[in-house]
mmCIF file of C-alpha atoms in Angstrom:
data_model
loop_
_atom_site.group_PDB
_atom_site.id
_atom_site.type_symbol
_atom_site.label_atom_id
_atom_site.label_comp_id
_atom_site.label_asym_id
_atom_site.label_seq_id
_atom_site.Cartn_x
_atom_site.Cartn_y
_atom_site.Cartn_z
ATOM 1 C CA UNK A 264 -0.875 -23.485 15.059
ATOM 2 C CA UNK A 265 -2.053 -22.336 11.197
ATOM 3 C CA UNK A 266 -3.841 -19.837 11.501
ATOM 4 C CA UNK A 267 -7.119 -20.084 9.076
ATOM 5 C CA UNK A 268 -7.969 -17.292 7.203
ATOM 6 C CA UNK A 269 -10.425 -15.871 4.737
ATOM 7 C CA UNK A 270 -10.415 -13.092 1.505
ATOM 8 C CA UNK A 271 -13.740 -11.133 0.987
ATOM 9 C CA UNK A 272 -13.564 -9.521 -2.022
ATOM 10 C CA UNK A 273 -11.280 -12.238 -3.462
ATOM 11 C CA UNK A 274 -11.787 -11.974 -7.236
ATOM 12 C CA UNK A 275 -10.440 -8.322 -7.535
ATOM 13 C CA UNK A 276 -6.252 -7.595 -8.168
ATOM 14 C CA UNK A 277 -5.952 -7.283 -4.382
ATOM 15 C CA UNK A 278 -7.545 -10.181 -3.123
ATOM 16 C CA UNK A 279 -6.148 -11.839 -6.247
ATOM 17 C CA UNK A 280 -2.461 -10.522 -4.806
ATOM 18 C CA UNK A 281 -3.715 -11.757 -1.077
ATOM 19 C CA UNK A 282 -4.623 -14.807 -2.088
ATOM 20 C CA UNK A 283 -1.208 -15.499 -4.036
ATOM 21 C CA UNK A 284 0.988 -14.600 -0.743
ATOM 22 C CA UNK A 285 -1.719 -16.430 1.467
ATOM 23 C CA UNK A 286 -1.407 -19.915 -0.197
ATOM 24 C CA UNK A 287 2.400 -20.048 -0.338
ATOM 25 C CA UNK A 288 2.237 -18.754 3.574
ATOM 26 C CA UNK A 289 4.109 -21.252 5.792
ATOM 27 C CA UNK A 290 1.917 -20.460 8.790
ATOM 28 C CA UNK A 291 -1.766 -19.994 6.717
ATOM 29 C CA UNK A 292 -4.071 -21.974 5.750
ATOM 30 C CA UNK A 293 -6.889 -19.971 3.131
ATOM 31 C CA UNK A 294 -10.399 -21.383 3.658
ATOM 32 C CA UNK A 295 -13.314 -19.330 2.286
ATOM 33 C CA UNK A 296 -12.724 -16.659 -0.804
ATOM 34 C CA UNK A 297 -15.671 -14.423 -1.815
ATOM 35 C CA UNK A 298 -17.053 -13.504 -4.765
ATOM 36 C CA UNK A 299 -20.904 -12.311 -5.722
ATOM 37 C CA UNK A 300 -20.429 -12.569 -9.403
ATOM 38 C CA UNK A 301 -17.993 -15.949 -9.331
ATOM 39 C CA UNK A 302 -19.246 -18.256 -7.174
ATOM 40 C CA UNK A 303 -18.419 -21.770 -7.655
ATOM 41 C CA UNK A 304 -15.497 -21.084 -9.652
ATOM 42 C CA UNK A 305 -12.487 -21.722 -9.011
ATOM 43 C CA UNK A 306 -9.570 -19.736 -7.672
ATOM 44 C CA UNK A 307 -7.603 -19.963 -10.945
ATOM 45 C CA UNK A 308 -10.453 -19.578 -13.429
ATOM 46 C CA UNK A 309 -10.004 -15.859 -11.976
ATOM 47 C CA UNK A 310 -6.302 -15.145 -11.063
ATOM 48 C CA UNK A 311 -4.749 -17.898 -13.204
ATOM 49 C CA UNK A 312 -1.162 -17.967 -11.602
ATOM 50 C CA UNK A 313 -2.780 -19.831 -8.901
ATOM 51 C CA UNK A 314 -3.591 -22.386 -11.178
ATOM 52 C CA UNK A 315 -2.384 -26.224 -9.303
ATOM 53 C CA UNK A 316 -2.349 -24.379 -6.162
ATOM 54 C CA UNK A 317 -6.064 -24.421 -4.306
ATOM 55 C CA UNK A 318 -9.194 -26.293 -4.990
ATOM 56 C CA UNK A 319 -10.439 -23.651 -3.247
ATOM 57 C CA UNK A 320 -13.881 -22.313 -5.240
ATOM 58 C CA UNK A 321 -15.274 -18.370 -4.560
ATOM 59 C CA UNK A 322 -18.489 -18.709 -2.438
ATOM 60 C CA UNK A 323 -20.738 -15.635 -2.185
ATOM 61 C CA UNK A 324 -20.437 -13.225 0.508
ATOM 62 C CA UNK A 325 -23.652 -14.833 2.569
ATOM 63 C CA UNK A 326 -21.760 -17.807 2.871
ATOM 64 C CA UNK A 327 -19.147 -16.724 4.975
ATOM 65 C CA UNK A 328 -18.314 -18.699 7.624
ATOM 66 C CA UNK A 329 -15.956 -17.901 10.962
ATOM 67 C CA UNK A 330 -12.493 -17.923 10.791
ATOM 68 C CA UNK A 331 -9.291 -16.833 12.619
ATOM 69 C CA UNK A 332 -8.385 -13.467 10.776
ATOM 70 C CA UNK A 333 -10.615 -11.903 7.562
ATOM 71 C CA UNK A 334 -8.864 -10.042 4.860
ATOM 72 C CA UNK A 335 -11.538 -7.124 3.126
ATOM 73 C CA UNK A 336 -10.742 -6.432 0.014
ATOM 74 C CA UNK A 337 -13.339 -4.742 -0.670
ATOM 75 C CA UNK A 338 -14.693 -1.461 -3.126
ATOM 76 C CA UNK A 339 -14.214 1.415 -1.310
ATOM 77 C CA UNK A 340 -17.743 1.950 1.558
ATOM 78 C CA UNK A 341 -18.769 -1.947 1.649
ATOM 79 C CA UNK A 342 -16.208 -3.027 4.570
ATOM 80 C CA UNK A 343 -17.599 -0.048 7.008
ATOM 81 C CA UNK A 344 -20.732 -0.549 5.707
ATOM 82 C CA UNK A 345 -20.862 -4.450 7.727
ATOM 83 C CA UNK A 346 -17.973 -4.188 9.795
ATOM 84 C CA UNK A 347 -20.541 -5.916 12.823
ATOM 85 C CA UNK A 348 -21.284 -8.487 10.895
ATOM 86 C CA UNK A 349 -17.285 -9.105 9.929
ATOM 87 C CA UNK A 350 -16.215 -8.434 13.426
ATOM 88 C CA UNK A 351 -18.455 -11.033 14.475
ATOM 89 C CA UNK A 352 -17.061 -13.568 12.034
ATOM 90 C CA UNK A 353 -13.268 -13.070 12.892
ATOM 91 C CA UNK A 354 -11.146 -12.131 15.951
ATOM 92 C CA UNK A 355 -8.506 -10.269 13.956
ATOM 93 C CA UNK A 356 -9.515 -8.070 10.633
ATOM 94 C CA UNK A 357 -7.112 -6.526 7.759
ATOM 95 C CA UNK A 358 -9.274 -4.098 5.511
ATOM 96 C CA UNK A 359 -7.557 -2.985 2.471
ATOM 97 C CA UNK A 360 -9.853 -0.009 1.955
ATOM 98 C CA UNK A 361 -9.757 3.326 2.793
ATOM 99 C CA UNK A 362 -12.589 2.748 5.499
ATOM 100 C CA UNK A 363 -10.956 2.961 8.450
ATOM 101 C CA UNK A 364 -7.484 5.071 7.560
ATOM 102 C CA UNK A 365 -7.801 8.032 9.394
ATOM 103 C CA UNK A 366 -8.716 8.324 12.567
ATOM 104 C CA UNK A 367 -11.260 11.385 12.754
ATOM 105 C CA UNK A 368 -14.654 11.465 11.540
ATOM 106 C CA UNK A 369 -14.339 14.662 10.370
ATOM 107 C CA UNK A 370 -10.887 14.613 8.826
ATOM 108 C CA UNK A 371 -12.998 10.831 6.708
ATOM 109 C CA UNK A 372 -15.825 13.574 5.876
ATOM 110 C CA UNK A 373 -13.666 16.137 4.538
ATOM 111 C CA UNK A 374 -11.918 13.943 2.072
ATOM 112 C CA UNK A 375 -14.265 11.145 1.511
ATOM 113 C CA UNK A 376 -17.442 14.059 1.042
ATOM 114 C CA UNK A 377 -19.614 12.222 3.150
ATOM 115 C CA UNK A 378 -20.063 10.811 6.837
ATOM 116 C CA UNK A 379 -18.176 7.656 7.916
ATOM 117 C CA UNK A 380 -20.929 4.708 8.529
ATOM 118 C CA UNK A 381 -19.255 3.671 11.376
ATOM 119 C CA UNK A 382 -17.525 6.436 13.437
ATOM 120 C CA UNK A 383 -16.829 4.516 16.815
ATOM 121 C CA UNK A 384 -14.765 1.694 14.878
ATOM 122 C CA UNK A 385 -12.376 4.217 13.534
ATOM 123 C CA UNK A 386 -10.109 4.873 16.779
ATOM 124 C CA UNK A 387 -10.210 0.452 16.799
ATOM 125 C CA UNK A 388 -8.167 0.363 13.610
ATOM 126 C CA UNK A 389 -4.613 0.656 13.726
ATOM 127 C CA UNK A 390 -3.061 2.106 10.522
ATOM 128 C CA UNK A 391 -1.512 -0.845 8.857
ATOM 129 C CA UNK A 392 1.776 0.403 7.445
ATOM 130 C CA UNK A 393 4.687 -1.266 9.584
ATOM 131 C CA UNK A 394 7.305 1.012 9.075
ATOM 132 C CA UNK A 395 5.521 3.463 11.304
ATOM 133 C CA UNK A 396 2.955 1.610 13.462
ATOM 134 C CA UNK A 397 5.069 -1.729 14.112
ATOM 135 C CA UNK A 398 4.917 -2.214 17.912
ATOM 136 C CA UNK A 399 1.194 -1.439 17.486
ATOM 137 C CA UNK A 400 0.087 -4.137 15.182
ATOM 138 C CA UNK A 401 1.687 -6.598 17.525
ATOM 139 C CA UNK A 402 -1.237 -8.496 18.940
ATOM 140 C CA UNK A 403 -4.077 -5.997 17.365
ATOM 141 C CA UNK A 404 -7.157 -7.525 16.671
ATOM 142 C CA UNK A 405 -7.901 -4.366 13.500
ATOM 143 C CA UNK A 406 -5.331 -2.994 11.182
ATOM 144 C CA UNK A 407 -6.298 -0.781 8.437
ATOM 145 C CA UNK A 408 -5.265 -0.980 4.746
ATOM 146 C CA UNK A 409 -2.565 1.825 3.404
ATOM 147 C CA UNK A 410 -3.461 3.893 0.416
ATOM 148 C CA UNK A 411 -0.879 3.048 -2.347
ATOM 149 C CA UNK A 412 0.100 6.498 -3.525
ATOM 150 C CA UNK A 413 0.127 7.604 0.193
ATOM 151 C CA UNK A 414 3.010 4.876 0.895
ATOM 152 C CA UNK A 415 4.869 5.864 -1.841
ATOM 153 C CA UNK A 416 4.561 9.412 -0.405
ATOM 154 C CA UNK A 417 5.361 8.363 2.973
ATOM 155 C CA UNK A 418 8.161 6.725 2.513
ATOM 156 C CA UNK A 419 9.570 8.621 0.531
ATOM 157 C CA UNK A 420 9.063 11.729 2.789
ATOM 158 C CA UNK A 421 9.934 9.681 6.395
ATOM 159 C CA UNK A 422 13.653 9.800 6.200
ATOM 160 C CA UNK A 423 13.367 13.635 6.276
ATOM 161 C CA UNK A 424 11.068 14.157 8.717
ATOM 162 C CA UNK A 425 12.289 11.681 11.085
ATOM 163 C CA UNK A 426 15.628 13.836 10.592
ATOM 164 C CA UNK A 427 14.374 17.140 11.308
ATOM 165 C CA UNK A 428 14.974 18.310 7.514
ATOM 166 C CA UNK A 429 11.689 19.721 6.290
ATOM 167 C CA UNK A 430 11.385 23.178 6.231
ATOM 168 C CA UNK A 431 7.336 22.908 6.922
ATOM 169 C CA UNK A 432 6.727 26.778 5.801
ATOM 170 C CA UNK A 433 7.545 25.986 2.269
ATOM 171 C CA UNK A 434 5.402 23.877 -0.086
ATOM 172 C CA UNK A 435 6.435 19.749 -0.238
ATOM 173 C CA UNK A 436 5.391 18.707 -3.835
ATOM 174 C CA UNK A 437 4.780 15.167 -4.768
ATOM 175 C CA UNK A 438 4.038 14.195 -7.915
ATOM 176 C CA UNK A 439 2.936 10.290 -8.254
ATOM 177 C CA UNK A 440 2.978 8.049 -11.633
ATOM 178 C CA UNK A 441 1.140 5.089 -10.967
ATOM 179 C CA UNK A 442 -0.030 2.236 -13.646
ATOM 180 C CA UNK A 443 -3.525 0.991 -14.414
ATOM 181 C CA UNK A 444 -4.127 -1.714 -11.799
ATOM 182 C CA UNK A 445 -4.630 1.213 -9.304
ATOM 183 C CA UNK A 446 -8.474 1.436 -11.638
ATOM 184 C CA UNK A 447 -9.007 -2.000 -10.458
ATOM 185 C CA UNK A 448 -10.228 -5.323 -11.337
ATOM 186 C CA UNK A 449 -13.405 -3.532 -13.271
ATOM 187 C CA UNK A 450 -13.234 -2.173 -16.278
ATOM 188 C CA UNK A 451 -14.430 1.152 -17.526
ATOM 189 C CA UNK A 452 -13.918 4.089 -20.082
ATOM 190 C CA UNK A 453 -10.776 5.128 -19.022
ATOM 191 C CA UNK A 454 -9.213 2.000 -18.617
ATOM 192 C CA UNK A 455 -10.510 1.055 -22.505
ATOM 193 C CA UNK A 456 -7.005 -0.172 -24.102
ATOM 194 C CA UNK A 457 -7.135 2.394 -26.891
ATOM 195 C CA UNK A 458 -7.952 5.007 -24.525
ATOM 196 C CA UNK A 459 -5.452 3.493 -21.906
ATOM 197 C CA UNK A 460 -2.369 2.769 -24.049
ATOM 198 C CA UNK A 461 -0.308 5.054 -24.708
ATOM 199 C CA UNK A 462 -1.279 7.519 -22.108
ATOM 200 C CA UNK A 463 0.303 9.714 -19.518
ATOM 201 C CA UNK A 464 -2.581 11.152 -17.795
ATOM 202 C CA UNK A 465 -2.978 13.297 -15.659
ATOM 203 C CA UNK A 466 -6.438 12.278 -13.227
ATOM 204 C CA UNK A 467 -5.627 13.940 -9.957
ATOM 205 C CA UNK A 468 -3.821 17.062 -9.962
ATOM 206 C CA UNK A 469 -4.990 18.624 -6.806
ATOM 207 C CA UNK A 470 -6.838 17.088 -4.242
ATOM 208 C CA UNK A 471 -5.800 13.283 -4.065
ATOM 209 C CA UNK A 472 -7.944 11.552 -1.472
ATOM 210 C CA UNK A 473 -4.219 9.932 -0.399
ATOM 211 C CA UNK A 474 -2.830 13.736 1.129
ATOM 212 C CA UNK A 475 -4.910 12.683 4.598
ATOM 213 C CA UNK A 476 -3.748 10.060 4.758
ATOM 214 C CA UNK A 477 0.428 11.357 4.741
ATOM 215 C CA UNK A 478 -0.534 14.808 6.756
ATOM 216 C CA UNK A 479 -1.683 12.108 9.319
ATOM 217 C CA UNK A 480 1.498 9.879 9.428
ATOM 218 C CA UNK A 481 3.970 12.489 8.707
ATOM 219 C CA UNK A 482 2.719 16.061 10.913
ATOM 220 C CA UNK A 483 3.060 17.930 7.594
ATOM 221 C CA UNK A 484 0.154 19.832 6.856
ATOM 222 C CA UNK A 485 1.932 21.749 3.599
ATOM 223 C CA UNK A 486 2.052 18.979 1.327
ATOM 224 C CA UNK A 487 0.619 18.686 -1.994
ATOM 225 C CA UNK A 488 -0.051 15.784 -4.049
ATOM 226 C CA UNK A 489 -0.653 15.008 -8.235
ATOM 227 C CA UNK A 490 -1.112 11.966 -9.794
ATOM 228 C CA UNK A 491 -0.501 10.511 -12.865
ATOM 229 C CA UNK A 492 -1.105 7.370 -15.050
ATOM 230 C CA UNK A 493 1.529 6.362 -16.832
ATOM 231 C CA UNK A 494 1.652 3.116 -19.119
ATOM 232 C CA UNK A 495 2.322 0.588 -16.141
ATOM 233 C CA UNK A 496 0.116 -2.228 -15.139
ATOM 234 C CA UNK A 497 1.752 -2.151 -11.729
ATOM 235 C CA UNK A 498 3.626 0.497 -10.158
ATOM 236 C CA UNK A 499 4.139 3.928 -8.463
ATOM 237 C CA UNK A 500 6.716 6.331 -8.020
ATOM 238 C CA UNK A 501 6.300 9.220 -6.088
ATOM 239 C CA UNK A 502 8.888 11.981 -6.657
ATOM 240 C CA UNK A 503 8.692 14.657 -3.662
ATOM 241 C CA UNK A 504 10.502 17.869 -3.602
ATOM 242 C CA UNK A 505 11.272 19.135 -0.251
ATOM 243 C CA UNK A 506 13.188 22.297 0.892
ATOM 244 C CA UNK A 507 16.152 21.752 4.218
ATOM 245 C CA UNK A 508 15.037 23.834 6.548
ATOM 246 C CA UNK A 509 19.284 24.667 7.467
ATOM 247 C CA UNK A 510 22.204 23.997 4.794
ATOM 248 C CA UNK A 511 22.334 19.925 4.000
ATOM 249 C CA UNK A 512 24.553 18.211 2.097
ATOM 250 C CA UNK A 513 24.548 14.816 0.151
ATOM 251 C CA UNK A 514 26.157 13.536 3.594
ATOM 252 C CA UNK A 515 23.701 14.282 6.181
ATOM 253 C CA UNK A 516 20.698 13.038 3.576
ATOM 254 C CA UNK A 517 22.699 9.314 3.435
ATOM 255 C CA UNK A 518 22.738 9.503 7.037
ATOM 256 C CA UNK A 519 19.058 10.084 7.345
ATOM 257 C CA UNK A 520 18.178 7.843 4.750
ATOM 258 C CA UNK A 521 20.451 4.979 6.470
ATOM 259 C CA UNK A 522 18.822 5.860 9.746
ATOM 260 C CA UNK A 523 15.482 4.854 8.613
ATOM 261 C CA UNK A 524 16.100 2.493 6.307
ATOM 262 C CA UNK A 525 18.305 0.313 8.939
ATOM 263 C CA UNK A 526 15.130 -0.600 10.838
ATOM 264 C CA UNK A 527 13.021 -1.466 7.611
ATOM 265 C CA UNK A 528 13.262 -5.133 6.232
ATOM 266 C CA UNK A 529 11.449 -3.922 3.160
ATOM 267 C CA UNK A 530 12.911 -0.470 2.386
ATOM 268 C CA UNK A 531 16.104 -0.470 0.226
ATOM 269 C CA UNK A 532 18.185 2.653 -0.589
ATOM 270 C CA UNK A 533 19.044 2.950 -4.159
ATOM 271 C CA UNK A 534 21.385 5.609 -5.290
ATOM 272 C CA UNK A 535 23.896 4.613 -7.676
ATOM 273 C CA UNK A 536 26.892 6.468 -9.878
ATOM 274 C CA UNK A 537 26.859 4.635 -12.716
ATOM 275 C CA UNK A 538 24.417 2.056 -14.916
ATOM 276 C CA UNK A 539 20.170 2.716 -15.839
ATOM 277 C CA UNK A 540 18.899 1.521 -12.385
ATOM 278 C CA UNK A 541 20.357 4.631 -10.420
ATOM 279 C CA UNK A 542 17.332 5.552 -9.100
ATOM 280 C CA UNK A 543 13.776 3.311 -7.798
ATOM 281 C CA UNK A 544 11.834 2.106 -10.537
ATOM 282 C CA UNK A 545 8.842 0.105 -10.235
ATOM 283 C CA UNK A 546 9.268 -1.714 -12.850
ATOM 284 C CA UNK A 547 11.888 -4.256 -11.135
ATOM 285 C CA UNK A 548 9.664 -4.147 -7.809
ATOM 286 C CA UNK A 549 6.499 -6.255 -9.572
ATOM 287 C CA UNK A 550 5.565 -8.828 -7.030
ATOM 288 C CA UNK A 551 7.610 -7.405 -4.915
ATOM 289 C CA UNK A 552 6.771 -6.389 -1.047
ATOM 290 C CA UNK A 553 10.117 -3.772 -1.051
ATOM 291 C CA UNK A 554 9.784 -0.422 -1.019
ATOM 292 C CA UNK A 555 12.860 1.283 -2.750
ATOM 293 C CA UNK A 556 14.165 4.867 -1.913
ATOM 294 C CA UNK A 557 16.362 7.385 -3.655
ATOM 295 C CA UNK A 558 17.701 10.801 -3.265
ATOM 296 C CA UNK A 559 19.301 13.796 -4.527
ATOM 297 C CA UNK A 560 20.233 17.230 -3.438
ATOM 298 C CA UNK A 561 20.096 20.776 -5.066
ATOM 299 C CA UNK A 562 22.947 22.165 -2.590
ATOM 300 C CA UNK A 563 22.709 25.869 -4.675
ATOM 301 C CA UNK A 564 18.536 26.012 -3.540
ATOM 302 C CA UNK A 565 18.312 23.373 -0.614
ATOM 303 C CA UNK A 566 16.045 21.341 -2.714
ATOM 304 C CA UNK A 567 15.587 17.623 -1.995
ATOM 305 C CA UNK A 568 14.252 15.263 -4.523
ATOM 306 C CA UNK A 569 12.953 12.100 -2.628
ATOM 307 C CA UNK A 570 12.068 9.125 -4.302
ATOM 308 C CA UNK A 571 10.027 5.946 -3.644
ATOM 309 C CA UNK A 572 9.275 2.988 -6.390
ATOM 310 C CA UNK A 573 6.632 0.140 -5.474
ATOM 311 C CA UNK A 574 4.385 -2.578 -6.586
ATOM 312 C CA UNK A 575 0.951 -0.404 -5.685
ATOM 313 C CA UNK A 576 -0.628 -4.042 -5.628
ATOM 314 C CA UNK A 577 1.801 -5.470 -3.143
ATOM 315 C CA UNK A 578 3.325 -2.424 -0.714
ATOM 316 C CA UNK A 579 0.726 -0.275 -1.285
ATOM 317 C CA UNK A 580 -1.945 -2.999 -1.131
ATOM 318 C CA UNK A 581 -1.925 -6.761 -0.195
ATOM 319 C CA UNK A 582 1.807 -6.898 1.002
ATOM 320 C CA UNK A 583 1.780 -4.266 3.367
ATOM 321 C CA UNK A 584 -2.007 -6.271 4.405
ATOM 322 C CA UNK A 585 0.151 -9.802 5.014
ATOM 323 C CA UNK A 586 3.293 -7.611 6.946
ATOM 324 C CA UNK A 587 0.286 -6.467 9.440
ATOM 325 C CA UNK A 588 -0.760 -10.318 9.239
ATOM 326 C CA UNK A 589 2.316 -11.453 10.222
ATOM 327 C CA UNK A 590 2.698 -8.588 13.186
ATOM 328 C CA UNK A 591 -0.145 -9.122 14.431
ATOM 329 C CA UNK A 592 -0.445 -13.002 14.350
ATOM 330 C CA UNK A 593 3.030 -13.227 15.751
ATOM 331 C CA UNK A 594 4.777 -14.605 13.197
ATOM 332 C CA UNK A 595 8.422 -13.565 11.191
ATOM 333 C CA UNK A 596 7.155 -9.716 9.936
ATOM 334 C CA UNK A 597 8.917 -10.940 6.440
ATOM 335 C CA UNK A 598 7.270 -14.493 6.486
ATOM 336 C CA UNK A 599 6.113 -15.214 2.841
ATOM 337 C CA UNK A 600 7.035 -11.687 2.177
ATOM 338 C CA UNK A 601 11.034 -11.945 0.520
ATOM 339 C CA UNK A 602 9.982 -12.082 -3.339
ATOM 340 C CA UNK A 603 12.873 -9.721 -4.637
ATOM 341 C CA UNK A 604 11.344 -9.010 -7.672
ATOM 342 C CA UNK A 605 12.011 -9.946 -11.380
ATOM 343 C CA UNK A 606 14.721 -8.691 -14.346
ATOM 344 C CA UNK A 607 14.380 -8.723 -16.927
ATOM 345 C CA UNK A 608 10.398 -7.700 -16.884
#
């Protein structure tokens, strides 16, 4: 049975990315996409690689009508704000915002400087990143979105902590470069192209919203994030530097790495010996649902250097979003999903 779905929020890069996996989904059919500012146009006069696609036209939010499973993509506050009224339009929900991440009100308060709207949905919301909460997004009715930068974090820290490797006493240092579709769809000062190109800037050195969201998922409680723009429309690569809590050596790292990997139909190692792609690097992932991980090891200090390269639009957005789909809907986990990527880009 297609199952008949709906984007709120659909004129922004997200929904835009949502609606470009939904309408090429096998089992999907999209039937309502929302828009305030854009309705009556259609799909393509907003995200034109859909053009030939849908004659599906944005209708504003009021107009939302019931469906099998919503998709809110919405700014960051507006999805908690009504999640009755979206609850009582859909069965199953997938909200790409940070609203319902974490699971403790106060942990939300702490990070997010102000009081969740809606504190008894939060424990209803499963965290929607399948490489750790698989089995429970099967059948769910409410999965959660996944901060990009925390993904790239994650996954880049999982293979050692699933291993036993991280010395927790000692700092874990992750320093994230992410391009400018992580501003969003809207435009503003910083995102200005003479104040945009060209830049590596720095706009979160301490205190990245993203760090509760990877103490949650990985037990750390030592790690500490920075971010930086870098000039990328889509992209993020988070390089962490962990200490071995015993002596390691390159061995016993490619058998963690393998470990996790091996279960993840998205997660590719990439170390290589020779050639320019011996590391991840977002730039080959645009598009791209994969999530690709690299290593090396300081045997003199201990020191690991773990790296993760995604598409923050796709694994750290709307991909990760149509992988919960898919989980929880009962379908093939990669269905619609196996876009490698382009090269040259």
């Amino acid at each position: 049975m297609t199952l008949r779905v709906s984007v709120v929020g659909a004129s922004g890069y997200v929904g835009g990315e949502l609606l470009r996996l939904l309408l090429w989904h096998p089992e999907v059919a999209v039937i309502q996409a929302t828009s305030g500012r854009n309705a009556g146009r259609y799909l393509h006069q907003v995200h034109p690689n859909l053009r030939g696609r849908s004659k599906v036209q944005f209708v504003h939010p009021d107009r939302l009508e019931p469906c099998d499973l919503l998709f809110l993509a919405l700014p960051h506050g507006e999805a908690a704000q009504a999640i009755e009224r979206y609850a009582g339009l859909a069965p199953r929900l997938i909200d790409c915002s940070a609203d319902f991440r974490l699971r403790d009100p106060a942990l939300y308060a702490r990070w997010y400087r102000e009081e969740h709207p809606a504190p008894a949905w939060l424990a209803r919301f499963v965290y929607g990143l399948p490489e750790v909460s698989r089995e429970a997004l099967r059948g769910v009715n409410y999965a959660s979105g996944v901060g990009c930068n925390a993904t790239a974090t994650n996954l880049a820290l999982l293979p050692l902590v699933q291993a036993g490797l991280v010395d927790e006493q000692r700092p874990i240092i992750v320093e994230i470069k992410v391009g400018s579709s992580e501003g969003g769809a809207t435009s503003s000062e910083s995102s200005h192209h003479p104040e945009r190109a060209g830049a590596v800037r720095s706009f979160a050195p301490v205190g990245h919203r993203h760090t509760a969201e990877v103490e949650m998922l990985t037990g750390l409680t030592n790690v500490h994030l920075s971010v930086t723009s870098v000039e990328l429309v889509r992209g993020a690569l988070a390089t962490a530097h962990v200490f071995a809590n015993r002596p390691v050596t390159e061995k016993d790292l490619w058998q963690a790495y393998r470990a996790f990997a091996a279960t993840q139909p998205f997660v590719r190692i990439v170390k290589e010996r020779q050639g320019i792609y011996r590391y991840p690097e977002p730039k080959i992932l645009a598009g791209s649902n994969f999530a690709d991980l690299g290593f090396t090891l300081d045997e003199t200090t201990g020191r690991i250097v773990s790296i993760c390269a995604l598409d923050n639009l796709m694994k750290g957005a709307a991909g990760s979003a149509v992988q919960c789909m898919n989980l929880m809907a009962g379908f093939g986990e990669t269905e619609g999903l196996d876009f490698p990527g382009l090269h040259p880009i």
